[in-house]
Amino acid sequence: MAWQWFHRLGSPKWFYEKTGPWLPWLGFISIALILIGSTWGLAFGPSEAKQGNSARIIYIHVPTAVLSMAGYYVMAIAGAIGLIWRMKLSFMVMKAAAPIGAILTFLALFTGAVWGKPTWGTWWVWDGRITSMVVLFLLYLGIVALQEAYQNQDTADKICAVLALVGMVNIPIIYKSVDWWYTLHQPASLKLTGKSSIDPSMAYPLLLMILAFYIFYTWVLLMRTRVEILKREQKTTWVKDLVARG
Amino acid sequence: MHPVRKQRLLLVLALVVASSTIIGLSVYAMRHYADFFYPVSKIVSGEAPLHKSIRAGGCVVPGTIVSASDRLHTEFVITDGIERVKVVYDGLLPDIFGEGEAAVITGKLNDERVLVATQVLAKHDENYVPPEVASSMSPVERHNEACKGMNYGS
């Protein structure tokens, strides 16, 4: 049957056993790439003509912002799969993604504020980009809080999935805010189509950092999901066996 | 796909479409409130209120920055390529503020439609260039992306 592989993917035991050996690799590669990328960007890459060295915060700011938005799609789509196929594992991924996304969003806002002070002349303004990022942060916090608000895990999962799906519209708003409205935040420097307005000497370390953060995100998401699996499946024999084996 | 799952899939899609439509239309309705600043033309045309705190955004016209030598006082003119507004400011300017750069100014318009600023912010553009590339550029190329190719009427 065509959907069988999909249902097998939904088995927490299968997922737990399959992803175990990936973790050291993901961890090693992501940490190595982050070290290479940040050394490249911070020590060997050029400073920026107008901003000087403060522009180097881009190597943290952009990857955290990209992953805070990509991570939201991961969380919302996991929630949708959970709702449609009643897949427990999918809800566990959704729950695991929420705090990671919240931290990434916070880091993007924080690094933006640190950059804004010397560049714009202020830590904070309520323009379209920053405000929509605050909404993203609150959505993540809302899902973290909702998970704890229900005694019944199944209810919490469904409510969180609905909230995650409703909040999904915020992602294109964040992305397009700088084009739709007059904002203090500048438009995107890296462009999918057309010529990027960031010099290649800065674009390459930046792209490497974005890739590194994607791998790092996968690593952390898998680790958190595995903890959630053990928590929710603690009464099953396979988890008991796992614990007994030490 | 199982019919029950197909139904749930449709429900999820309906939820996403409905919520996106509601939020999208609300955002569209509020689009002018979501602007962080008034472009210069809207100030000159009288859309921006007098004697109320507003924000104006535009490019600093080259050659118009005049700083007092004895006190913290700067005057300059901003433009959006069509209209111009004079700004007076008694405060510290951000480092990347300059001629041909974009700035966002908070202040009140007085009766002469001069913007009396309480805060001047610099707006950086999406261009990231190393210093050695920038020094090989012409002065016009080095200016803010939003201010490029702008007719300053000179």
JSON list of C-alpha atoms in Angstrom, two decimals, chain A residues 5-234:
[
{"chain": "A", "resi": 5, "resn": "TRP", "atom": "CA", "xyz": [5.85, 3.85, 4.71]},
{"chain": "A", "resi": 6, "resn": "PHE", "atom": "CA", "xyz": [4.17, 6.93, 6.07]},
{"chain": "A", "resi": 7, "resn": "HIS", "atom": "CA", "xyz": [2.43, 5.01, 8.84]},
{"chain": "A", "resi": 8, "resn": "ARG", "atom": "CA", "xyz": [5.66, 3.22, 9.75]},
{"chain": "A", "resi": 9, "resn": "LEU", "atom": "CA", "xyz": [7.28, 6.65, 10.08]},
{"chain": "A", "resi": 10, "resn": "GLY", "atom": "CA", "xyz": [4.67, 7.37, 12.70]},
{"chain": "A", "resi": 11, "resn": "SER", "atom": "CA", "xyz": [5.95, 4.68, 15.03]},
{"chain": "A", "resi": 12, "resn": "PRO", "atom": "CA", "xyz": [7.79, 6.37, 17.93]},
{"chain": "A", "resi": 13, "resn": "LYS", "atom": "CA", "xyz": [9.88, 3.21, 18.54]},
{"chain": "A", "resi": 14, "resn": "TRP", "atom": "CA", "xyz": [11.01, 3.04, 14.92]},
{"chain": "A", "resi": 15, "resn": "PHE", "atom": "CA", "xyz": [11.82, 6.76, 14.91]},
{"chain": "A", "resi": 16, "resn": "TYR", "atom": "CA", "xyz": [13.73, 6.52, 18.19]},
{"chain": "A", "resi": 17, "resn": "GLU", "atom": "CA", "xyz": [15.86, 3.63, 17.01]},
{"chain": "A", "resi": 18, "resn": "LYS", "atom": "CA", "xyz": [16.46, 5.09, 13.56]},
{"chain": "A", "resi": 19, "resn": "THR", "atom": "CA", "xyz": [17.52, 8.57, 14.65]},
{"chain": "A", "resi": 20, "resn": "GLY", "atom": "CA", "xyz": [19.84, 7.50, 17.49]},
{"chain": "A", "resi": 21, "resn": "PRO", "atom": "CA", "xyz": [22.92, 6.94, 15.31]},
{"chain": "A", "resi": 22, "resn": "TRP", "atom": "CA", "xyz": [22.35, 10.22, 13.41]},
{"chain": "A", "resi": 23, "resn": "LEU", "atom": "CA", "xyz": [22.78, 12.41, 16.48]},
{"chain": "A", "resi": 24, "resn": "PRO", "atom": "CA", "xyz": [26.58, 12.41, 16.85]},
{"chain": "A", "resi": 25, "resn": "TRP", "atom": "CA", "xyz": [26.96, 13.15, 13.12]},
{"chain": "A", "resi": 26, "resn": "LEU", "atom": "CA", "xyz": [24.45, 15.99, 13.10]},
{"chain": "A", "resi": 27, "resn": "GLY", "atom": "CA", "xyz": [26.00, 17.43, 16.26]},
{"chain": "A", "resi": 28, "resn": "PHE", "atom": "CA", "xyz": [29.56, 17.19, 14.99]},
{"chain": "A", "resi": 29, "resn": "ILE", "atom": "CA", "xyz": [28.78, 18.61, 11.53]},
{"chain": "A", "resi": 30, "resn": "SER", "atom": "CA", "xyz": [26.65, 21.49, 12.81]},
{"chain": "A", "resi": 31, "resn": "ILE", "atom": "CA", "xyz": [29.13, 22.57, 15.52]},
{"chain": "A", "resi": 32, "resn": "ALA", "atom": "CA", "xyz": [32.04, 22.27, 13.05]},
{"chain": "A", "resi": 33, "resn": "LEU", "atom": "CA", "xyz": [30.21, 24.35, 10.42]},
{"chain": "A", "resi": 34, "resn": "ILE", "atom": "CA", "xyz": [29.20, 26.97, 12.99]},
{"chain": "A", "resi": 35, "resn": "LEU", "atom": "CA", "xyz": [32.82, 27.25, 14.13]},
{"chain": "A", "resi": 36, "resn": "ILE", "atom": "CA", "xyz": [34.10, 27.48, 10.55]},
{"chain": "A", "resi": 37, "resn": "GLY", "atom": "CA", "xyz": [31.38, 29.91, 9.47]},
{"chain": "A", "resi": 38, "resn": "SER", "atom": "CA", "xyz": [31.73, 32.26, 12.42]},
{"chain": "A", "resi": 39, "resn": "THR", "atom": "CA", "xyz": [35.54, 32.26, 12.26]},
{"chain": "A", "resi": 40, "resn": "TRP", "atom": "CA", "xyz": [35.29, 33.00, 8.54]},
{"chain": "A", "resi": 41, "resn": "GLY", "atom": "CA", "xyz": [32.75, 35.76, 8.98]},
{"chain": "A", "resi": 42, "resn": "LEU", "atom": "CA", "xyz": [34.11, 37.33, 12.15]},
{"chain": "A", "resi": 43, "resn": "ALA", "atom": "CA", "xyz": [37.88, 37.02, 11.67]},
{"chain": "A", "resi": 44, "resn": "PHE", "atom": "CA", "xyz": [38.58, 36.64, 7.94]},
{"chain": "A", "resi": 45, "resn": "GLY", "atom": "CA", "xyz": [35.61, 38.23, 6.20]},
{"chain": "A", "resi": 46, "resn": "PRO", "atom": "CA", "xyz": [35.64, 41.95, 5.48]},
{"chain": "A", "resi": 47, "resn": "SER", "atom": "CA", "xyz": [33.96, 44.60, 7.61]},
{"chain": "A", "resi": 48, "resn": "GLU", "atom": "CA", "xyz": [31.16, 46.59, 6.01]},
{"chain": "A", "resi": 49, "resn": "ALA", "atom": "CA", "xyz": [31.85, 49.96, 4.39]},
{"chain": "A", "resi": 50, "resn": "LYS", "atom": "CA", "xyz": [29.29, 52.02, 6.30]},
{"chain": "A", "resi": 51, "resn": "GLN", "atom": "CA", "xyz": [28.55, 49.98, 9.41]},
{"chain": "A", "resi": 52, "resn": "GLY", "atom": "CA", "xyz": [32.08, 48.77, 10.11]},
{"chain": "A", "resi": 53, "resn": "ASN", "atom": "CA", "xyz": [32.41, 45.71, 12.32]},
{"chain": "A", "resi": 54, "resn": "SER", "atom": "CA", "xyz": [28.88, 45.83, 13.72]},
{"chain": "A", "resi": 55, "resn": "ALA", "atom": "CA", "xyz": [27.63, 44.39, 10.41]},
{"chain": "A", "resi": 56, "resn": "ARG", "atom": "CA", "xyz": [29.22, 41.07, 11.40]},
{"chain": "A", "resi": 57, "resn": "ILE", "atom": "CA", "xyz": [26.26, 40.33, 13.66]},
{"chain": "A", "resi": 58, "resn": "ILE", "atom": "CA", "xyz": [24.52, 39.33, 10.40]},
{"chain": "A", "resi": 59, "resn": "TYR", "atom": "CA", "xyz": [26.20, 35.91, 10.72]},
{"chain": "A", "resi": 60, "resn": "ILE", "atom": "CA", "xyz": [24.07, 35.18, 13.79]},
{"chain": "A", "resi": 61, "resn": "HIS", "atom": "CA", "xyz": [21.09, 37.44, 13.18]},
{"chain": "A", "resi": 62, "resn": "VAL", "atom": "CA", "xyz": [20.08, 36.14, 9.74]},
{"chain": "A", "resi": 63, "resn": "PRO", "atom": "CA", "xyz": [20.48, 32.39, 10.47]},
{"chain": "A", "resi": 64, "resn": "THR", "atom": "CA", "xyz": [18.46, 32.65, 13.71]},
{"chain": "A", "resi": 65, "resn": "ALA", "atom": "CA", "xyz": [15.76, 34.67, 11.94]},
{"chain": "A", "resi": 66, "resn": "VAL", "atom": "CA", "xyz": [15.61, 32.24, 9.00]},
{"chain": "A", "resi": 67, "resn": "LEU", "atom": "CA", "xyz": [15.35, 29.23, 11.30]},
{"chain": "A", "resi": 68, "resn": "SER", "atom": "CA", "xyz": [12.79, 30.88, 13.57]},
{"chain": "A", "resi": 69, "resn": "MET", "atom": "CA", "xyz": [10.50, 31.12, 10.53]},
{"chain": "A", "resi": 70, "resn": "ALA", "atom": "CA", "xyz": [11.39, 27.78, 8.91]},
{"chain": "A", "resi": 71, "resn": "GLY", "atom": "CA", "xyz": [10.96, 26.16, 12.34]},
{"chain": "A", "resi": 72, "resn": "TYR", "atom": "CA", "xyz": [7.45, 27.55, 12.55]},
{"chain": "A", "resi": 73, "resn": "TYR", "atom": "CA", "xyz": [6.53, 25.74, 9.33]},
{"chain": "A", "resi": 74, "resn": "VAL", "atom": "CA", "xyz": [8.05, 22.55, 10.76]},
{"chain": "A", "resi": 75, "resn": "MET", "atom": "CA", "xyz": [5.90, 22.95, 13.88]},
{"chain": "A", "resi": 76, "resn": "ALA", "atom": "CA", "xyz": [2.68, 23.84, 12.03]},
{"chain": "A", "resi": 77, "resn": "ILE", "atom": "CA", "xyz": [3.03, 21.10, 9.41]},
{"chain": "A", "resi": 78, "resn": "ALA", "atom": "CA", "xyz": [3.82, 18.55, 12.13]},
{"chain": "A", "resi": 79, "resn": "GLY", "atom": "CA", "xyz": [0.64, 19.73, 13.86]},
{"chain": "A", "resi": 80, "resn": "ALA", "atom": "CA", "xyz": [-1.38, 19.34, 10.64]},
{"chain": "A", "resi": 81, "resn": "ILE", "atom": "CA", "xyz": [-0.08, 15.80, 10.08]},
{"chain": "A", "resi": 82, "resn": "GLY", "atom": "CA", "xyz": [-0.98, 15.00, 13.68]},
{"chain": "A", "resi": 83, "resn": "LEU", "atom": "CA", "xyz": [-4.51, 16.31, 13.19]},
{"chain": "A", "resi": 84, "resn": "ILE", "atom": "CA", "xyz": [-5.09, 14.51, 9.90]},
{"chain": "A", "resi": 85, "resn": "TRP", "atom": "CA", "xyz": [-3.43, 11.14, 10.51]},
{"chain": "A", "resi": 86, "resn": "ARG", "atom": "CA", "xyz": [-3.75, 11.14, 14.33]},
{"chain": "A", "resi": 87, "resn": "MET", "atom": "CA", "xyz": [-0.03, 10.46, 14.38]},
{"chain": "A", "resi": 88, "resn": "LYS", "atom": "CA", "xyz": [1.35, 10.69, 17.92]},
{"chain": "A", "resi": 89, "resn": "LEU", "atom": "CA", "xyz": [4.94, 11.12, 16.79]},
{"chain": "A", "resi": 90, "resn": "SER", "atom": "CA", "xyz": [3.99, 14.15, 14.71]},
{"chain": "A", "resi": 91, "resn": "PHE", "atom": "CA", "xyz": [2.51, 15.88, 17.76]},
{"chain": "A", "resi": 92, "resn": "MET", "atom": "CA", "xyz": [5.72, 15.12, 19.65]},
{"chain": "A", "resi": 93, "resn": "VAL", "atom": "CA", "xyz": [7.75, 16.85, 16.92]},
{"chain": "A", "resi": 94, "resn": "MET", "atom": "CA", "xyz": [5.36, 19.81, 17.13]},
{"chain": "A", "resi": 95, "resn": "LYS", "atom": "CA", "xyz": [5.80, 20.08, 20.89]},
{"chain": "A", "resi": 96, "resn": "ALA", "atom": "CA", "xyz": [9.58, 19.74, 20.62]},
{"chain": "A", "resi": 97, "resn": "ALA", "atom": "CA", "xyz": [9.79, 22.48, 17.97]},
{"chain": "A", "resi": 98, "resn": "ALA", "atom": "CA", "xyz": [8.02, 25.19, 20.02]},
{"chain": "A", "resi": 99, "resn": "PRO", "atom": "CA", "xyz": [10.70, 26.09, 22.61]},
{"chain": "A", "resi": 100, "resn": "ILE", "atom": "CA", "xyz": [13.49, 25.87, 20.02]},
{"chain": "A", "resi": 101, "resn": "GLY", "atom": "CA", "xyz": [11.60, 28.31, 17.81]},
{"chain": "A", "resi": 102, "resn": "ALA", "atom": "CA", "xyz": [10.96, 30.63, 20.75]},
{"chain": "A", "resi": 103, "resn": "ILE", "atom": "CA", "xyz": [14.68, 30.76, 21.58]},
{"chain": "A", "resi": 104, "resn": "LEU", "atom": "CA", "xyz": [15.67, 31.35, 17.93]},
{"chain": "A", "resi": 105, "resn": "THR", "atom": "CA", "xyz": [13.10, 34.16, 17.61]},
{"chain": "A", "resi": 106, "resn": "PHE", "atom": "CA", "xyz": [14.38, 35.73, 20.81]},
{"chain": "A", "resi": 107, "resn": "LEU", "atom": "CA", "xyz": [17.96, 35.56, 19.52]},
{"chain": "A", "resi": 108, "resn": "ALA", "atom": "CA", "xyz": [16.96, 37.16, 16.22]},
{"chain": "A", "resi": 109, "resn": "LEU", "atom": "CA", "xyz": [15.21, 40.01, 18.08]},
{"chain": "A", "resi": 110, "resn": "PHE", "atom": "CA", "xyz": [18.09, 40.38, 20.52]},
{"chain": "A", "resi": 111, "resn": "THR", "atom": "CA", "xyz": [20.86, 40.45, 17.91]},
{"chain": "A", "resi": 112, "resn": "GLY", "atom": "CA", "xyz": [18.74, 42.85, 15.87]},
{"chain": "A", "resi": 113, "resn": "ALA", "atom": "CA", "xyz": [18.48, 45.21, 18.84]},
{"chain": "A", "resi": 114, "resn": "VAL", "atom": "CA", "xyz": [22.23, 45.04, 19.47]},
{"chain": "A", "resi": 115, "resn": "TRP", "atom": "CA", "xyz": [22.82, 45.92, 15.80]},
{"chain": "A", "resi": 116, "resn": "GLY", "atom": "CA", "xyz": [20.12, 48.57, 15.72]},
{"chain": "A", "resi": 117, "resn": "LYS", "atom": "CA", "xyz": [21.67, 50.70, 18.47]},
{"chain": "A", "resi": 118, "resn": "PRO", "atom": "CA", "xyz": [24.87, 51.61, 16.59]},
{"chain": "A", "resi": 119, "resn": "THR", "atom": "CA", "xyz": [23.32, 51.51, 13.09]},
{"chain": "A", "resi": 120, "resn": "TRP", "atom": "CA", "xyz": [19.87, 53.06, 13.39]},
{"chain": "A", "resi": 121, "resn": "GLY", "atom": "CA", "xyz": [20.49, 54.91, 16.62]},
{"chain": "A", "resi": 122, "resn": "THR", "atom": "CA", "xyz": [17.93, 52.94, 18.64]},
{"chain": "A", "resi": 123, "resn": "TRP", "atom": "CA", "xyz": [17.56, 49.49, 20.18]},
{"chain": "A", "resi": 124, "resn": "TRP", "atom": "CA", "xyz": [13.95, 49.11, 19.27]},
{"chain": "A", "resi": 125, "resn": "VAL", "atom": "CA", "xyz": [11.18, 50.47, 17.06]},
{"chain": "A", "resi": 126, "resn": "TRP", "atom": "CA", "xyz": [7.69, 49.13, 16.42]},
{"chain": "A", "resi": 127, "resn": "ASP", "atom": "CA", "xyz": [7.98, 48.82, 12.66]},
{"chain": "A", "resi": 128, "resn": "GLY", "atom": "CA", "xyz": [6.34, 46.10, 10.55]},
{"chain": "A", "resi": 129, "resn": "ARG", "atom": "CA", "xyz": [9.26, 43.68, 10.63]},
{"chain": "A", "resi": 130, "resn": "ILE", "atom": "CA", "xyz": [10.04, 43.87, 14.33]},
{"chain": "A", "resi": 131, "resn": "THR", "atom": "CA", "xyz": [6.39, 43.84, 15.40]},
{"chain": "A", "resi": 132, "resn": "SER", "atom": "CA", "xyz": [5.59, 40.76, 13.30]},
{"chain": "A", "resi": 133, "resn": "MET", "atom": "CA", "xyz": [8.65, 39.03, 14.79]},
{"chain": "A", "resi": 134, "resn": "VAL", "atom": "CA", "xyz": [7.32, 39.81, 18.28]},
{"chain": "A", "resi": 135, "resn": "VAL", "atom": "CA", "xyz": [4.02, 38.20, 17.22]},
{"chain": "A", "resi": 136, "resn": "LEU", "atom": "CA", "xyz": [5.99, 35.11, 16.15]},
{"chain": "A", "resi": 137, "resn": "PHE", "atom": "CA", "xyz": [7.71, 35.01, 19.53]},
{"chain": "A", "resi": 138, "resn": "LEU", "atom": "CA", "xyz": [4.34, 35.25, 21.30]},
{"chain": "A", "resi": 139, "resn": "LEU", "atom": "CA", "xyz": [2.89, 32.47, 19.10]},
{"chain": "A", "resi": 140, "resn": "TYR", "atom": "CA", "xyz": [5.75, 30.16, 20.09]},
{"chain": "A", "resi": 141, "resn": "LEU", "atom": "CA", "xyz": [5.31, 31.07, 23.77]},
{"chain": "A", "resi": 142, "resn": "GLY", "atom": "CA", "xyz": [1.57, 30.52, 23.41]},
{"chain": "A", "resi": 143, "resn": "ILE", "atom": "CA", "xyz": [2.13, 26.99, 22.16]},
{"chain": "A", "resi": 144, "resn": "VAL", "atom": "CA", "xyz": [4.65, 26.24, 24.92]},
{"chain": "A", "resi": 145, "resn": "ALA", "atom": "CA", "xyz": [2.11, 27.48, 27.47]},
{"chain": "A", "resi": 146, "resn": "LEU", "atom": "CA", "xyz": [-0.89, 25.70, 25.92]},
{"chain": "A", "resi": 147, "resn": "GLN", "atom": "CA", "xyz": [0.96, 22.37, 26.08]},
{"chain": "A", "resi": 148, "resn": "GLU", "atom": "CA", "xyz": [1.09, 22.77, 29.85]},
{"chain": "A", "resi": 149, "resn": "ALA", "atom": "CA", "xyz": [-2.45, 24.08, 30.21]},
{"chain": "A", "resi": 150, "resn": "TYR", "atom": "CA", "xyz": [-4.26, 20.76, 29.66]},
{"chain": "A", "resi": 151, "resn": "GLN", "atom": "CA", "xyz": [-4.24, 17.65, 31.79]},
{"chain": "A", "resi": 152, "resn": "ASN", "atom": "CA", "xyz": [-5.03, 15.58, 28.74]},
{"chain": "A", "resi": 153, "resn": "GLN", "atom": "CA", "xyz": [-2.11, 15.39, 26.29]},
{"chain": "A", "resi": 154, "resn": "ASP", "atom": "CA", "xyz": [-4.37, 14.63, 23.34]},
{"chain": "A", "resi": 155, "resn": "THR", "atom": "CA", "xyz": [-6.44, 17.79, 23.91]},
{"chain": "A", "resi": 156, "resn": "ALA", "atom": "CA", "xyz": [-3.30, 19.90, 24.33]},
{"chain": "A", "resi": 157, "resn": "ASP", "atom": "CA", "xyz": [-1.85, 18.55, 21.08]},
{"chain": "A", "resi": 158, "resn": "LYS", "atom": "CA", "xyz": [-4.96, 19.29, 19.05]},
{"chain": "A", "resi": 159, "resn": "ILE", "atom": "CA", "xyz": [-5.39, 22.81, 20.44]},
{"chain": "A", "resi": 160, "resn": "CYS", "atom": "CA", "xyz": [-1.71, 23.57, 19.87]},
{"chain": "A", "resi": 161, "resn": "ALA", "atom": "CA", "xyz": [-1.89, 22.26, 16.30]},
{"chain": "A", "resi": 162, "resn": "VAL", "atom": "CA", "xyz": [-4.86, 24.53, 15.56]},
{"chain": "A", "resi": 163, "resn": "LEU", "atom": "CA", "xyz": [-3.06, 27.56, 17.04]},
{"chain": "A", "resi": 164, "resn": "ALA", "atom": "CA", "xyz": [0.10, 26.70, 15.10]},
{"chain": "A", "resi": 165, "resn": "LEU", "atom": "CA", "xyz": [-1.85, 26.46, 11.84]},
{"chain": "A", "resi": 166, "resn": "VAL", "atom": "CA", "xyz": [-3.72, 29.72, 12.42]},
{"chain": "A", "resi": 167, "resn": "GLY", "atom": "CA", "xyz": [-0.43, 31.48, 13.22]},
{"chain": "A", "resi": 168, "resn": "MET", "atom": "CA", "xyz": [1.19, 30.22, 10.03]},
{"chain": "A", "resi": 169, "resn": "VAL", "atom": "CA", "xyz": [-0.12, 33.27, 8.10]},
{"chain": "A", "resi": 170, "resn": "ASN", "atom": "CA", "xyz": [2.31, 35.39, 10.13]},
{"chain": "A", "resi": 171, "resn": "ILE", "atom": "CA", "xyz": [5.35, 33.89, 8.34]},
{"chain": "A", "resi": 172, "resn": "PRO", "atom": "CA", "xyz": [4.68, 35.43, 4.90]},
{"chain": "A", "resi": 173, "resn": "ILE", "atom": "CA", "xyz": [3.74, 38.66, 6.72]},
{"chain": "A", "resi": 174, "resn": "ILE", "atom": "CA", "xyz": [7.15, 38.75, 8.43]},
{"chain": "A", "resi": 175, "resn": "TYR", "atom": "CA", "xyz": [8.88, 37.93, 5.17]},
{"chain": "A", "resi": 176, "resn": "LYS", "atom": "CA", "xyz": [7.08, 40.54, 3.07]},
{"chain": "A", "resi": 177, "resn": "SER", "atom": "CA", "xyz": [6.69, 43.24, 5.78]},
{"chain": "A", "resi": 178, "resn": "VAL", "atom": "CA", "xyz": [9.75, 45.12, 4.56]},
{"chain": "A", "resi": 179, "resn": "ASP", "atom": "CA", "xyz": [8.33, 45.28, 1.02]},
{"chain": "A", "resi": 180, "resn": "TRP", "atom": "CA", "xyz": [4.69, 45.98, 1.86]},
{"chain": "A", "resi": 181, "resn": "TRP", "atom": "CA", "xyz": [5.19, 48.80, 4.36]},
{"chain": "A", "resi": 182, "resn": "TYR", "atom": "CA", "xyz": [7.58, 51.61, 5.09]},
{"chain": "A", "resi": 183, "resn": "THR", "atom": "CA", "xyz": [9.76, 50.03, 7.76]},
{"chain": "A", "resi": 184, "resn": "LEU", "atom": "CA", "xyz": [13.02, 50.96, 9.44]},
{"chain": "A", "resi": 185, "resn": "HIS", "atom": "CA", "xyz": [14.33, 47.45, 8.77]},
{"chain": "A", "resi": 186, "resn": "GLN", "atom": "CA", "xyz": [15.96, 47.07, 5.37]},
{"chain": "A", "resi": 187, "resn": "PRO", "atom": "CA", "xyz": [14.72, 44.64, 2.69]},
{"chain": "A", "resi": 188, "resn": "ALA", "atom": "CA", "xyz": [16.36, 41.23, 2.23]},
{"chain": "A", "resi": 189, "resn": "SER", "atom": "CA", "xyz": [20.00, 41.20, 1.11]},
{"chain": "A", "resi": 190, "resn": "LEU", "atom": "CA", "xyz": [20.03, 37.55, 0.05]},
{"chain": "A", "resi": 191, "resn": "LYS", "atom": "CA", "xyz": [17.67, 37.01, -2.83]},
{"chain": "A", "resi": 192, "resn": "LEU", "atom": "CA", "xyz": [16.47, 33.68, -4.18]},
{"chain": "A", "resi": 193, "resn": "THR", "atom": "CA", "xyz": [16.03, 35.16, -7.64]},
{"chain": "A", "resi": 194, "resn": "GLY", "atom": "CA", "xyz": [18.18, 37.92, -9.02]},
{"chain": "A", "resi": 195, "resn": "LYS", "atom": "CA", "xyz": [21.42, 39.38, -7.79]},
{"chain": "A", "resi": 196, "resn": "SER", "atom": "CA", "xyz": [21.94, 39.49, -4.04]},
{"chain": "A", "resi": 197, "resn": "SER", "atom": "CA", "xyz": [22.86, 42.87, -2.67]},
{"chain": "A", "resi": 198, "resn": "ILE", "atom": "CA", "xyz": [25.44, 41.44, -0.30]},
{"chain": "A", "resi": 199, "resn": "ASP", "atom": "CA", "xyz": [29.02, 41.11, -1.51]},
{"chain": "A", "resi": 200, "resn": "PRO", "atom": "CA", "xyz": [30.09, 37.48, -2.17]},
{"chain": "A", "resi": 201, "resn": "SER", "atom": "CA", "xyz": [32.88, 37.83, 0.43]},
{"chain": "A", "resi": 202, "resn": "MET", "atom": "CA", "xyz": [30.12, 38.17, 3.07]},
{"chain": "A", "resi": 203, "resn": "ALA", "atom": "CA", "xyz": [27.43, 36.09, 1.37]},
{"chain": "A", "resi": 204, "resn": "TYR", "atom": "CA", "xyz": [29.44, 32.84, 1.43]},
{"chain": "A", "resi": 205, "resn": "PRO", "atom": "CA", "xyz": [30.14, 32.74, 5.17]},
{"chain": "A", "resi": 206, "resn": "LEU", "atom": "CA", "xyz": [26.52, 33.83, 5.72]},
{"chain": "A", "resi": 207, "resn": "LEU", "atom": "CA", "xyz": [25.14, 31.00, 3.56]},
{"chain": "A", "resi": 208, "resn": "LEU", "atom": "CA", "xyz": [27.44, 28.56, 5.38]},
{"chain": "A", "resi": 209, "resn": "MET", "atom": "CA", "xyz": [26.08, 29.79, 8.72]},
{"chain": "A", "resi": 210, "resn": "ILE", "atom": "CA", "xyz": [22.49, 29.39, 7.52]},
{"chain": "A", "resi": 211, "resn": "LEU", "atom": "CA", "xyz": [23.25, 25.80, 6.43]},
{"chain": "A", "resi": 212, "resn": "ALA", "atom": "CA", "xyz": [24.99, 25.16, 9.77]},
{"chain": "A", "resi": 213, "resn": "PHE", "atom": "CA", "xyz": [21.94, 26.46, 11.66]},
{"chain": "A", "resi": 214, "resn": "TYR", "atom": "CA", "xyz": [19.62, 24.22, 9.63]},
{"chain": "A", "resi": 215, "resn": "ILE", "atom": "CA", "xyz": [21.69, 21.17, 10.63]},
{"chain": "A", "resi": 216, "resn": "PHE", "atom": "CA", "xyz": [21.93, 22.42, 14.21]},
{"chain": "A", "resi": 217, "resn": "TYR", "atom": "CA", "xyz": [18.15, 22.87, 14.27]},
{"chain": "A", "resi": 218, "resn": "THR", "atom": "CA", "xyz": [17.62, 19.31, 13.01]},
{"chain": "A", "resi": 219, "resn": "TRP", "atom": "CA", "xyz": [19.98, 18.00, 15.66]},
{"chain": "A", "resi": 220, "resn": "VAL", "atom": "CA", "xyz": [18.28, 19.82, 18.53]},
{"chain": "A", "resi": 221, "resn": "LEU", "atom": "CA", "xyz": [14.78, 19.01, 17.22]},
{"chain": "A", "resi": 222, "resn": "LEU", "atom": "CA", "xyz": [15.60, 15.28, 17.03]},
{"chain": "A", "resi": 223, "resn": "MET", "atom": "CA", "xyz": [17.07, 15.29, 20.54]},
{"chain": "A", "resi": 224, "resn": "ARG", "atom": "CA", "xyz": [14.04, 17.04, 22.00]},
{"chain": "A", "resi": 225, "resn": "THR", "atom": "CA", "xyz": [11.63, 14.78, 20.10]},
{"chain": "A", "resi": 226, "resn": "ARG", "atom": "CA", "xyz": [13.44, 11.69, 21.45]},
{"chain": "A", "resi": 227, "resn": "VAL", "atom": "CA", "xyz": [13.08, 12.97, 25.02]},
{"chain": "A", "resi": 228, "resn": "GLU", "atom": "CA", "xyz": [9.38, 13.56, 24.36]},
{"chain": "A", "resi": 229, "resn": "ILE", "atom": "CA", "xyz": [9.04, 10.02, 22.97]},
{"chain": "A", "resi": 230, "resn": "LEU", "atom": "CA", "xyz": [10.57, 8.50, 26.11]},
{"chain": "A", "resi": 231, "resn": "LYS", "atom": "CA", "xyz": [8.33, 10.65, 28.30]},
{"chain": "A", "resi": 232, "resn": "ARG", "atom": "CA", "xyz": [5.10, 9.74, 26.53]},
{"chain": "A", "resi": 233, "resn": "GLU", "atom": "CA", "xyz": [5.95, 6.09, 25.87]},
{"chain": "A", "resi": 234, "resn": "GLN", "atom": "CA", "xyz": [7.36, 5.38, 29.32]}
]
